[in-house]
XYZ file of C-alpha atoms in Angstrom:
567
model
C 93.049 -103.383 47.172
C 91.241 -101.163 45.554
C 87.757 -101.602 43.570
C 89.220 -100.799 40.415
C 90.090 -103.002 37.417
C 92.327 -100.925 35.943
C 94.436 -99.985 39.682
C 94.654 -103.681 40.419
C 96.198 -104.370 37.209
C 98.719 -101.634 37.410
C 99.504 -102.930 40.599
C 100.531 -106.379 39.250
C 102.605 -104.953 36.755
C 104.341 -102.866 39.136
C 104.886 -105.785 41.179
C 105.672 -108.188 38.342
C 108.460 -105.674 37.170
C 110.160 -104.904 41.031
C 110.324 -108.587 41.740
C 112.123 -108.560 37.761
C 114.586 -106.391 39.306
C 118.289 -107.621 39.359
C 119.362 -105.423 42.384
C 116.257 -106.417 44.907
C 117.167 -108.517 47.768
C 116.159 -111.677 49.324
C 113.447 -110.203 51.903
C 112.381 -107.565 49.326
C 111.426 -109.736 46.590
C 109.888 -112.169 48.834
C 107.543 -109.481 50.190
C 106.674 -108.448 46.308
C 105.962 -112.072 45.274
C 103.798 -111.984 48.539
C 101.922 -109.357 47.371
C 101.581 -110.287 44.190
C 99.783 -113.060 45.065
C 97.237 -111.591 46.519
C 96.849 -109.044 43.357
C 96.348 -111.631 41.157
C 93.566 -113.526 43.368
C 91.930 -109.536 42.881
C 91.970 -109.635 39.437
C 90.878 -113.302 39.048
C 94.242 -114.614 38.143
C 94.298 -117.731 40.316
C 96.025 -119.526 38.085
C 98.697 -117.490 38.490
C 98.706 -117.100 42.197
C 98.772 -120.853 42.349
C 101.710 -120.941 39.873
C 103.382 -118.266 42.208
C 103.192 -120.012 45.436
C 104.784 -123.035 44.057
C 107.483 -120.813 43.031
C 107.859 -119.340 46.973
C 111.082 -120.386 48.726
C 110.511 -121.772 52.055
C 108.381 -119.666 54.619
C 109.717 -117.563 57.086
C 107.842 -118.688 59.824
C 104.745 -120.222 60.706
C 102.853 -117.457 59.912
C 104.457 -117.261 56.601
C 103.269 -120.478 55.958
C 99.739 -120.139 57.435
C 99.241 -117.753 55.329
C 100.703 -119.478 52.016
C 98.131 -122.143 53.125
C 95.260 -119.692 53.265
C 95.982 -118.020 49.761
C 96.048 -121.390 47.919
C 92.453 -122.589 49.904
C 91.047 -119.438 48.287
C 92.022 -119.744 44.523
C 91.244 -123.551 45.473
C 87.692 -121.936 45.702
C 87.292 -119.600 43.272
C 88.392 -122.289 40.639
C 85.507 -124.161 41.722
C 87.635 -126.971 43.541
C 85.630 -126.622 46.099
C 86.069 -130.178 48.209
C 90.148 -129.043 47.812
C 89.429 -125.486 49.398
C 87.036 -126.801 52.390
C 90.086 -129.636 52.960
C 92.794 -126.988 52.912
C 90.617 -124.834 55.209
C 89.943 -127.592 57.939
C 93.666 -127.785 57.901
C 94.750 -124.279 57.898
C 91.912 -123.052 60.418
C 93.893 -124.210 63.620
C 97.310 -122.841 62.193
C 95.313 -119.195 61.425
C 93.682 -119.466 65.153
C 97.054 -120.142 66.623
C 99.734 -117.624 64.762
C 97.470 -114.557 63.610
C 94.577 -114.344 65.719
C 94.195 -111.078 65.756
C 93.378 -111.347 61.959
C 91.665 -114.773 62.196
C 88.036 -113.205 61.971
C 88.357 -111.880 58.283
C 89.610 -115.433 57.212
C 86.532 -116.875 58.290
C 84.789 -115.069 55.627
C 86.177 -117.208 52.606
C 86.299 -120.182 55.063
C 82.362 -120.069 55.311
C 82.033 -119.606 51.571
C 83.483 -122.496 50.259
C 82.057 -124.798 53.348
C 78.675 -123.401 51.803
C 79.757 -124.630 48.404
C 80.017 -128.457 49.658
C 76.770 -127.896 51.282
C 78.696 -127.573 55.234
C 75.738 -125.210 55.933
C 76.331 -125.204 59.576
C 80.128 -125.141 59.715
C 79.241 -122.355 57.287
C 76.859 -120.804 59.961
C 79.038 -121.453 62.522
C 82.449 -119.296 61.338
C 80.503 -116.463 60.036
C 78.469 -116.288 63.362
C 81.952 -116.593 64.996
C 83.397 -113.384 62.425
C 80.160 -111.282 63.168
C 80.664 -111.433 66.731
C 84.140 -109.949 66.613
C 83.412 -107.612 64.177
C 80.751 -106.296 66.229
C 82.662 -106.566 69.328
C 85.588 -104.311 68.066
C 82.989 -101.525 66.366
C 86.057 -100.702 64.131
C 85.281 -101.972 60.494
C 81.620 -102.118 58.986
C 82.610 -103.124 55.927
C 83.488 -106.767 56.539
C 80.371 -106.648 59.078
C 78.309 -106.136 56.245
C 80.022 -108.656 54.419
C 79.437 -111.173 56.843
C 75.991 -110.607 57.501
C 75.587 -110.683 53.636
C 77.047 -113.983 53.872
C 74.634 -115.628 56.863
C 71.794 -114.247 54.491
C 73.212 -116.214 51.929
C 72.739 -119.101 54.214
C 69.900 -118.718 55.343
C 68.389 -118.315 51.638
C 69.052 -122.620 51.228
C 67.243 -122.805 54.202
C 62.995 -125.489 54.032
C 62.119 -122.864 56.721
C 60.458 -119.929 54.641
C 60.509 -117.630 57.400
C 64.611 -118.188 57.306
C 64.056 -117.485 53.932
C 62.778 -114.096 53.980
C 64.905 -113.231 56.546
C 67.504 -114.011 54.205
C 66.243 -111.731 52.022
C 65.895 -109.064 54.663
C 69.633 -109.241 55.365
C 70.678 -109.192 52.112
C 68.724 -106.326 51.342
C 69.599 -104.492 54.519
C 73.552 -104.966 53.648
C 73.351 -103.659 50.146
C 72.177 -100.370 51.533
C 74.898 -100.459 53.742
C 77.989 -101.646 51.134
C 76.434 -99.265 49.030
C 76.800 -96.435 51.507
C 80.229 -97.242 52.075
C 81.437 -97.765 48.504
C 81.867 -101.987 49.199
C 81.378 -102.181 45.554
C 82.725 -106.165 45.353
C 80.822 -106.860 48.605
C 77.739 -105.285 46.708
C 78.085 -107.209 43.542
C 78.863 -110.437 45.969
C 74.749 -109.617 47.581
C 73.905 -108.668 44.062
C 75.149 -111.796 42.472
C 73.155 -113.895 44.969
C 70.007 -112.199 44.705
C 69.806 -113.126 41.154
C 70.627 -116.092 41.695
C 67.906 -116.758 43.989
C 65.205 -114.765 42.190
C 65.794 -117.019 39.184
C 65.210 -120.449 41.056
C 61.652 -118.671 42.382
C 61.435 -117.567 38.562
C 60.931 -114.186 39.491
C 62.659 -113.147 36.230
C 62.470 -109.154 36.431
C 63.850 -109.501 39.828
C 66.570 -111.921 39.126
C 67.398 -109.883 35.540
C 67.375 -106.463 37.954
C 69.673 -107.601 40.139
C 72.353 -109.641 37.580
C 72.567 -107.040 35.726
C 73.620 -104.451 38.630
C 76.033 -106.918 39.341
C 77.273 -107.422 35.739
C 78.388 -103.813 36.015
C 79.706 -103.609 39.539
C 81.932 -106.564 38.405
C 82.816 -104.845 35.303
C 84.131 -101.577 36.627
C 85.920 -103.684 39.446
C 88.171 -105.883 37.369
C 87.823 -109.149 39.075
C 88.025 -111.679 35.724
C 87.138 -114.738 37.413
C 84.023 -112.671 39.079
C 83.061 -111.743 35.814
C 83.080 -114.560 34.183
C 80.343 -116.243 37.009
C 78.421 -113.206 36.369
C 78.301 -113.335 32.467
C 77.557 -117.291 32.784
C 74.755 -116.639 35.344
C 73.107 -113.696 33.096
C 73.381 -116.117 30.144
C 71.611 -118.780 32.329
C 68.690 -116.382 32.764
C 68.444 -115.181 28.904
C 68.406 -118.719 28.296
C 65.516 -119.586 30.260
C 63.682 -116.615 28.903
C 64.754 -117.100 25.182
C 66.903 -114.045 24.901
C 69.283 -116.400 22.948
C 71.208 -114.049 21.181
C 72.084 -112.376 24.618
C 72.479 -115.176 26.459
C 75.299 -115.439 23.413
C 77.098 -112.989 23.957
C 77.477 -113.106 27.436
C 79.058 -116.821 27.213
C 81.172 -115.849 23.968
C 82.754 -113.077 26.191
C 83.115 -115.388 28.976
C 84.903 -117.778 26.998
C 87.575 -115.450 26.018
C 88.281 -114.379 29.343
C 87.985 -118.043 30.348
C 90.868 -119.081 27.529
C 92.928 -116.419 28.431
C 92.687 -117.055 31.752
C 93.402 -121.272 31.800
C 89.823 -121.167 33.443
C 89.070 -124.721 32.392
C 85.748 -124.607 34.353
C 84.749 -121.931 33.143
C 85.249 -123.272 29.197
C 83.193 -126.215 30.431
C 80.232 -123.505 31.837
C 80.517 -122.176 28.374
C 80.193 -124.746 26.231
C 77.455 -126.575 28.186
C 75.506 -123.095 28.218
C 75.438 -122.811 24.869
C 74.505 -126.404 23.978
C 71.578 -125.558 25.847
C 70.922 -121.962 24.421
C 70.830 -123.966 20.737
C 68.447 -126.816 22.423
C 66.336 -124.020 23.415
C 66.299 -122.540 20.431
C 65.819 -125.509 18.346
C 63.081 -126.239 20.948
C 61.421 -123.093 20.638
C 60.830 -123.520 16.646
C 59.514 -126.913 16.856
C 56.580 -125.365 19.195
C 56.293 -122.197 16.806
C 57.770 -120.258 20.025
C 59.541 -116.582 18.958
C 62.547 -115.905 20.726
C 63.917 -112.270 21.592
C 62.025 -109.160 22.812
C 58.709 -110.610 21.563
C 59.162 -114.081 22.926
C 56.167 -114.854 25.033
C 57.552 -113.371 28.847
C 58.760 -116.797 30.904
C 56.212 -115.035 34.066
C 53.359 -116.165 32.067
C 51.941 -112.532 32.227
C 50.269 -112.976 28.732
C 52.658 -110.131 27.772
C 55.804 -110.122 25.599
C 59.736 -109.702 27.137
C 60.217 -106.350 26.160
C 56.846 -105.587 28.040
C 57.283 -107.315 31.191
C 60.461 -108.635 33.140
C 62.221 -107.776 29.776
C 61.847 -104.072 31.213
C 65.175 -104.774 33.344
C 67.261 -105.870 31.189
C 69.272 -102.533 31.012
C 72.640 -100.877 31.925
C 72.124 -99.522 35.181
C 73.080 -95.532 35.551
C 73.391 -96.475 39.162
C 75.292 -99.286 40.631
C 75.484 -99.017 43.736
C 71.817 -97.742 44.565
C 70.007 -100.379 46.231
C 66.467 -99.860 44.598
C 64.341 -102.411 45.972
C 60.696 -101.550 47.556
C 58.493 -99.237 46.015
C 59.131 -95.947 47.094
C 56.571 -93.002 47.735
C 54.004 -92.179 44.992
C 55.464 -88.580 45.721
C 58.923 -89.513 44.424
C 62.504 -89.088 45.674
C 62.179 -84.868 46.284
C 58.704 -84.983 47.923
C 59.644 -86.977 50.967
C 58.929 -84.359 53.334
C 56.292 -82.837 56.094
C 53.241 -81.511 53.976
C 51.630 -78.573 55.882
C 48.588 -79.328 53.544
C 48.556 -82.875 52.720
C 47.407 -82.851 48.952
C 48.971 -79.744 48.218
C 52.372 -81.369 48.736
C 53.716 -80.558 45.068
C 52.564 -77.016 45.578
C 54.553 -76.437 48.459
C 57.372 -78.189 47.374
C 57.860 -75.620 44.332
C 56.378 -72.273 46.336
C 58.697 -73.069 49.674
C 61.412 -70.179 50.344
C 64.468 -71.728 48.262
C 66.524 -73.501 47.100
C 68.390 -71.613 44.714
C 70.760 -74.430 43.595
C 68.047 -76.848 42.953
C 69.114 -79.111 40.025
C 65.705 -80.773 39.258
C 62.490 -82.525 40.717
C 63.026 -86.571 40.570
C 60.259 -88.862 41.120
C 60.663 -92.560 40.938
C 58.711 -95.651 40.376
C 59.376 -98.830 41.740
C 59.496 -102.249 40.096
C 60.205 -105.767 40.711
C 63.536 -105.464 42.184
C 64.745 -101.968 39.804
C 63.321 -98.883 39.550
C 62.771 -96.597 36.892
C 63.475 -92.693 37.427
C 62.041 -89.418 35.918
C 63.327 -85.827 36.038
C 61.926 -82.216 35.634
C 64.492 -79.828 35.337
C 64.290 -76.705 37.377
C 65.144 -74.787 33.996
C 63.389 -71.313 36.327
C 66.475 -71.916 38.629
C 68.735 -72.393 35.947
C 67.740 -69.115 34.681
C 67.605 -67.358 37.252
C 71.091 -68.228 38.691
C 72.749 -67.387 35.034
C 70.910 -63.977 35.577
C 72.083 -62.935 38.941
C 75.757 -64.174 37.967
C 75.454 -61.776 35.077
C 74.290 -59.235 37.802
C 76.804 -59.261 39.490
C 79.612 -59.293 36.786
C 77.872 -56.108 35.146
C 79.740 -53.017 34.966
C 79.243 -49.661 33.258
C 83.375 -49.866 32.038
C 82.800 -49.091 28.385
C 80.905 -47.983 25.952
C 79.700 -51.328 24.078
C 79.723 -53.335 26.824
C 76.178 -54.425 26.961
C 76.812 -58.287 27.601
C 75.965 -58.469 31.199
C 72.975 -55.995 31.362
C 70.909 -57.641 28.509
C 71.517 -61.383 29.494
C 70.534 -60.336 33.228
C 67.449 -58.680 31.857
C 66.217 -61.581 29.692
C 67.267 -64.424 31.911
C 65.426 -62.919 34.694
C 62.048 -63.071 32.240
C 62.831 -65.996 31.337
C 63.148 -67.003 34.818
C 59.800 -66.214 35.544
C 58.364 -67.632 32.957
C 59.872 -70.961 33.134
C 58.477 -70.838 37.151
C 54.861 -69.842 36.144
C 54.645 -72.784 33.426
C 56.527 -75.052 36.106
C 53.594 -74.185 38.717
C 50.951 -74.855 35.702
C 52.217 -78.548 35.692
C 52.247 -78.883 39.364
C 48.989 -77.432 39.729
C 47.584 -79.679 36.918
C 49.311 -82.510 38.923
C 47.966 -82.136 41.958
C 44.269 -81.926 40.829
C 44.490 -85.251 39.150
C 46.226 -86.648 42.306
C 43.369 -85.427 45.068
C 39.823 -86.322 43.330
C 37.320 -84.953 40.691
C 36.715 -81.470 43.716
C 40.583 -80.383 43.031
C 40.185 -77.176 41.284
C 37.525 -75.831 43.299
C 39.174 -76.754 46.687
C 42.546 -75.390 45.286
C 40.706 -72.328 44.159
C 42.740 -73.348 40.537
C 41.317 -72.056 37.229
C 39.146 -74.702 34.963
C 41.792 -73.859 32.029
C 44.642 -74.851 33.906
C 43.410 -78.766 34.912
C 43.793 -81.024 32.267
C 45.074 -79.365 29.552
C 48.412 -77.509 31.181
C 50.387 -77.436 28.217
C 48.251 -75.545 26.043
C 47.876 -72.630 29.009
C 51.106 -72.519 29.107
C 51.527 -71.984 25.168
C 48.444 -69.943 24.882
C 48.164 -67.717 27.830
C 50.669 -64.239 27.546
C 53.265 -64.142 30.630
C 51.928 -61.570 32.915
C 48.235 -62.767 32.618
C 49.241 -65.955 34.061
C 51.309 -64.558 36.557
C 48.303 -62.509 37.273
C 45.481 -65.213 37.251
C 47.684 -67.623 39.187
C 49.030 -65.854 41.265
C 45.245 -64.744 42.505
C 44.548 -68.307 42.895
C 47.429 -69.579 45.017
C 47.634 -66.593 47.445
C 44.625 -64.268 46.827
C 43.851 -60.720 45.015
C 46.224 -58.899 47.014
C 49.133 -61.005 46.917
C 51.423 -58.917 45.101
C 52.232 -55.238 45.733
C 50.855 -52.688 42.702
C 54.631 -51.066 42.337
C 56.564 -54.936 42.553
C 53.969 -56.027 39.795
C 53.903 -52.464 37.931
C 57.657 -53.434 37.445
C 57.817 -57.095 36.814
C 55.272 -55.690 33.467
C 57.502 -52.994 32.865
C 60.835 -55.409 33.050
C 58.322 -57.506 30.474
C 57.662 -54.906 27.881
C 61.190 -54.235 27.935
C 62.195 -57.475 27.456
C 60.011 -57.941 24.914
C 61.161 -54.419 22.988
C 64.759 -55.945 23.039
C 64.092 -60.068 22.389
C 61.277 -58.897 19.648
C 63.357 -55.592 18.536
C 61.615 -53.899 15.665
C 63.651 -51.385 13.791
C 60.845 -48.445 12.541
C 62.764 -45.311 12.597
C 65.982 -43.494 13.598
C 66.113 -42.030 17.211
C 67.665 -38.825 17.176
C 70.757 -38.359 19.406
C 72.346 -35.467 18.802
C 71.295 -32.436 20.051
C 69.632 -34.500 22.921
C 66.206 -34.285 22.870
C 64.376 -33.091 25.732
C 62.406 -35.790 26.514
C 63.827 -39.452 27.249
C 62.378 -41.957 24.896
C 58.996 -43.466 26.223
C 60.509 -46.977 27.657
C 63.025 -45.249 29.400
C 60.575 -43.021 31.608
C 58.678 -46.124 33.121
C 61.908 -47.603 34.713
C 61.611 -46.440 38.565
C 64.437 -44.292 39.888
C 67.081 -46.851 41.228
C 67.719 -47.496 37.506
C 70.806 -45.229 36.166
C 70.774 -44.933 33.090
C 74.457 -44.440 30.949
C 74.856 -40.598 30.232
C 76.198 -41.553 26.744
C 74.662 -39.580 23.513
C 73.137 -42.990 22.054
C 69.790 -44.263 21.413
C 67.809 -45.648 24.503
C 69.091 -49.521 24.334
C 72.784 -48.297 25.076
C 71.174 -46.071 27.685
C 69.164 -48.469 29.383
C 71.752 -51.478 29.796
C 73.556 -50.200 32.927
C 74.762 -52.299 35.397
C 72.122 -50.791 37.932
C 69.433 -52.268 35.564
C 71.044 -55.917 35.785
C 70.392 -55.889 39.068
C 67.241 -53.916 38.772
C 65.841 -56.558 36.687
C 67.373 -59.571 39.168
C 65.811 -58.131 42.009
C 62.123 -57.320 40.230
C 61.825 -61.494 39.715
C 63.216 -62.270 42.768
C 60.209 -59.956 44.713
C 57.987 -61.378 42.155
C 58.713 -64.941 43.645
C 59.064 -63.968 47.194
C 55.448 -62.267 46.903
C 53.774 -65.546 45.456
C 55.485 -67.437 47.903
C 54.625 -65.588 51.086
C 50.970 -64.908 49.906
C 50.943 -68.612 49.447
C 51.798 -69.516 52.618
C 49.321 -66.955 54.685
C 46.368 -68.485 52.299
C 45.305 -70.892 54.831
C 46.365 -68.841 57.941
């Protein structure tokens, strides 16, 4: 049962090969050939579970055959023999009622959908209103709730009435959030399916392409031939109609072989008659001196090209079951919270105590019916965590074993420096977000606005830690000994990433003076007693975590200062 291709085809073959088994019994193999039934309906097989139930032996009991009754009304359906399945469901609807009541409610789901297919709108209506009232009754299974309600929308989307129209919509929307959340990934490409559908008769082509092709891979990664094929036909449908030809191609070649494999004879007739019309379009298309493709004229009438327009859709979705449909916040997906200075929201966003995991910043931009999305790593964080791991793992065990102390020391610079040029984009940011009086009401230096990049590049680490730092939380936001060793931990950075080899450094007898770098580190740096030159002195585990700890205060005091500014 579950929403996986490759699962539900295990499962048949497991099936297939214990009902193959000389030693099962009577009562054992019918229960496999039972089952197997119903796998083959999940992966689309219906041929086969039609074939299968003629093979049955009689039925056990009325039940037994209530059911039997059910399972061949629903591959009735899904092999478009629609008048057959509504028949076989009038007739089997009183049996279900009587002998398994107490399951009757999730029958009336594929009841309603093939009354809807012979245009029994209200008998539709009426089953599904029926379902959703036990459903919600028993409180105990929100998945077919949401299917149901997904299915009334349907209805109501055939409805004159546009107000029943766009509450269709409503639902539909409303339930994909909800299958989503709950992982109802054939219930979401069922709602997904339908949307494009509908989109495409109001020729809202970006909308319908959005949504077709979320369900194109929903249906893929769940396995359900017969679904896919419907998908791939309705897709092609759509390039048609926009002259994506060569698309609209290869969706119906694909469905085709799935159709022939399958003994889908209505779906061989979809194919064919799709792409007689795919060549008439084409052939169409040149007589009027039309292109076709990514620079066909878009079918919107926008004046722009495919590729430009709705063609902007027509991609694999990262994302499947994330229900992007209204435009979200200008802010994007990380800024949706309190601001405690309105158009500094960015700002206070990065300078806010933590987190230390963060991954990135995501903003995202809504279209008709997708949504594009756009990431800035927090590389400062990425840094910094790879520093204070090394901080921790340092040890003074061993003479050459440097590995710990020097990545701590220039991760933790680099740390900084990633968050100083991270703030220079936000800053720049913000100003063109809030009006042409940014800078001076952020108190933000000219340089900075407009042309961030080139600060970062040309401005030397500590200056604009300095100059920023005055800007965001004042001339006294920093301590003189926290900043006199964030410049120190700098310079030695610098001295070991830029190492210039000038001279020998005498060793041996000791001289009495420590070399120069190594008398500006404060006093809770130890330094190894070992008869080497300063490097091998100065990487010690205590300045790993020395350095670790200098970045970290630098941070805390540009955050804190930040946050008194306005106090």
């Amino acid at each position: 049962m579950n929403d996986d291709g490759d699962e539900r085809q295990a499962a048949v073959d497991e099936l297939r090969r214990l009902r193959a088994l000389p030693t099962i019994d009577g009562a054992e193999r019918q229960s496999a050939e039972i089952l197997l039934v119903q796998a083959l309906q999940r992966i689309g097989d219906h041929h086969g579970a039609l074939a299968l139930l003629k093979e049955l032996g009689p039925a056990k009991n009325k039940t037994d055959a209530a059911m039997r009754m059910y399972w061949r009304a629903r591959s009735f359906e899904r092999l478009a023999r629609f008048e057959e399945a509504a028949a076989t469901f009038d007739k089997v609807l009183p049996k279900l009622r009587a002998h398994v009541p107490e399951q009757c409610h999730y029958y009336l789901i594929e009841i309603g959908r093939a009354y809807l297919m012979v245009d029994r709108v209200q008998d539709a209506v009426s089953v599904w209103r029926e379902a959703a009232d036990v459903f919600e009754a028993r409180g105990d299974d929100e998945e077919h709730l949401q299917r149901v309600r997904a299915n009334l929308g349907v209805a109501l989307l055939r409805s004159v009435d546009p107000d029943e129209v766009a509450e269709g919509e409503r639902i539909l929307y409303e339930t994909s959030d909800a299958k989503a959340l709950l992982g109802d990934a054939e219930g979401l490409s069922n709602n997904y399916s339908t949307l494009s559908l509908h989109y495409m008769r109001l020729g809202r082509w970006e909308r319908a392409i959005a949504f077709a092709r979320r369900d194109l891979r929903l249906t893929r990664l769940i396995g359900d031939a017969h679904q896919l094929t419907a998908t791939l036909g309705n897709l092609a449908v759509i390039y048609i109609k926009t002259l994506q030809l060569s698309s609209a191609r290869r969706c119906l070649l694909e469905a085709r072989d799935i159709g022939t494999r399958l003994g889908h004879d209505h779906t061989l007739r979809m194919v064919e008659a799709n792409l007689a019309a795919a060549a008439e379009a084409g052939r169409e298309a040149g007589k009027r001196g039309i292109t076709v493709g990514e620079a066909a004229p878009c079918a919107c009438d926008s004046g722009k090209i495919f590729k430009d327009c709705c063609g902007r859709a027509d991609f694999e979705p990262d994302t499947p079951l994330i229900n992007f449909d209204e435009t979200p916040s200008s802010e994007g997906l990380v800024f949706r919270h309190a601001r405690s200075r309105g158009d500094r929201g960015r700002l206070d966003t990065l300078l806010a105590p933590g987190p230390t995991d963060r991954f990135s910043w995501t903003t995202a931009e809504g279209h008709d019916g997708w949504m594009s999305v756009s990431e800035l790593p927090d590389v400062a964080n990425y840094h910094l965590k790879a520093a204070r791991s090394m901080a921790a793992a340092a040890t003074d065990a061993g003479l050459t074993r440097f590995d710990e102390p020097l990545a701590a020391c220039v991760l933790s610079v680099c740390g900084a420096e990633a968050f100083i040029n991270t703030l220079c984009f936000f800053i720049d940011e913000t100003a063109k977000g809030t009006g042409a009086d940014a800078s001076s009401r952020l108190g933000i230096a000219a340089a900075i606005v407009g042309e961030p990049l080139a600060y970062q590049r040309g401005t030397e680490l500590t200056l604009k830690w300095a100059a920023i730092g005055a800007a965001l939380a004042g001339p006294e936001w920093i301590a003189p000994d926290a900043w006199r060793a964030f410049t120190t931990l700098v310079s030695i950075r610098n001295e070991l990433v830029h190492f210039k080899a000038a001279e020998f450094e005498q060793v041996s007898p000791a001289p009495k003076h420590l070399h120069e770098i190594l008398r500006r580190l404060p006093p809770e740096v130890e330094l190894r007693d070992v008869p080497h030159s300063w490097p091998a002195r100065l990487l010690s585990a205590s300045f790993a975590r020395w350095s670790v700890a200098t970045v970290d205060a630098l941070l805390a005091a540009l955050k804190e200062g930040y946050a008194k500014a306005d106090e």
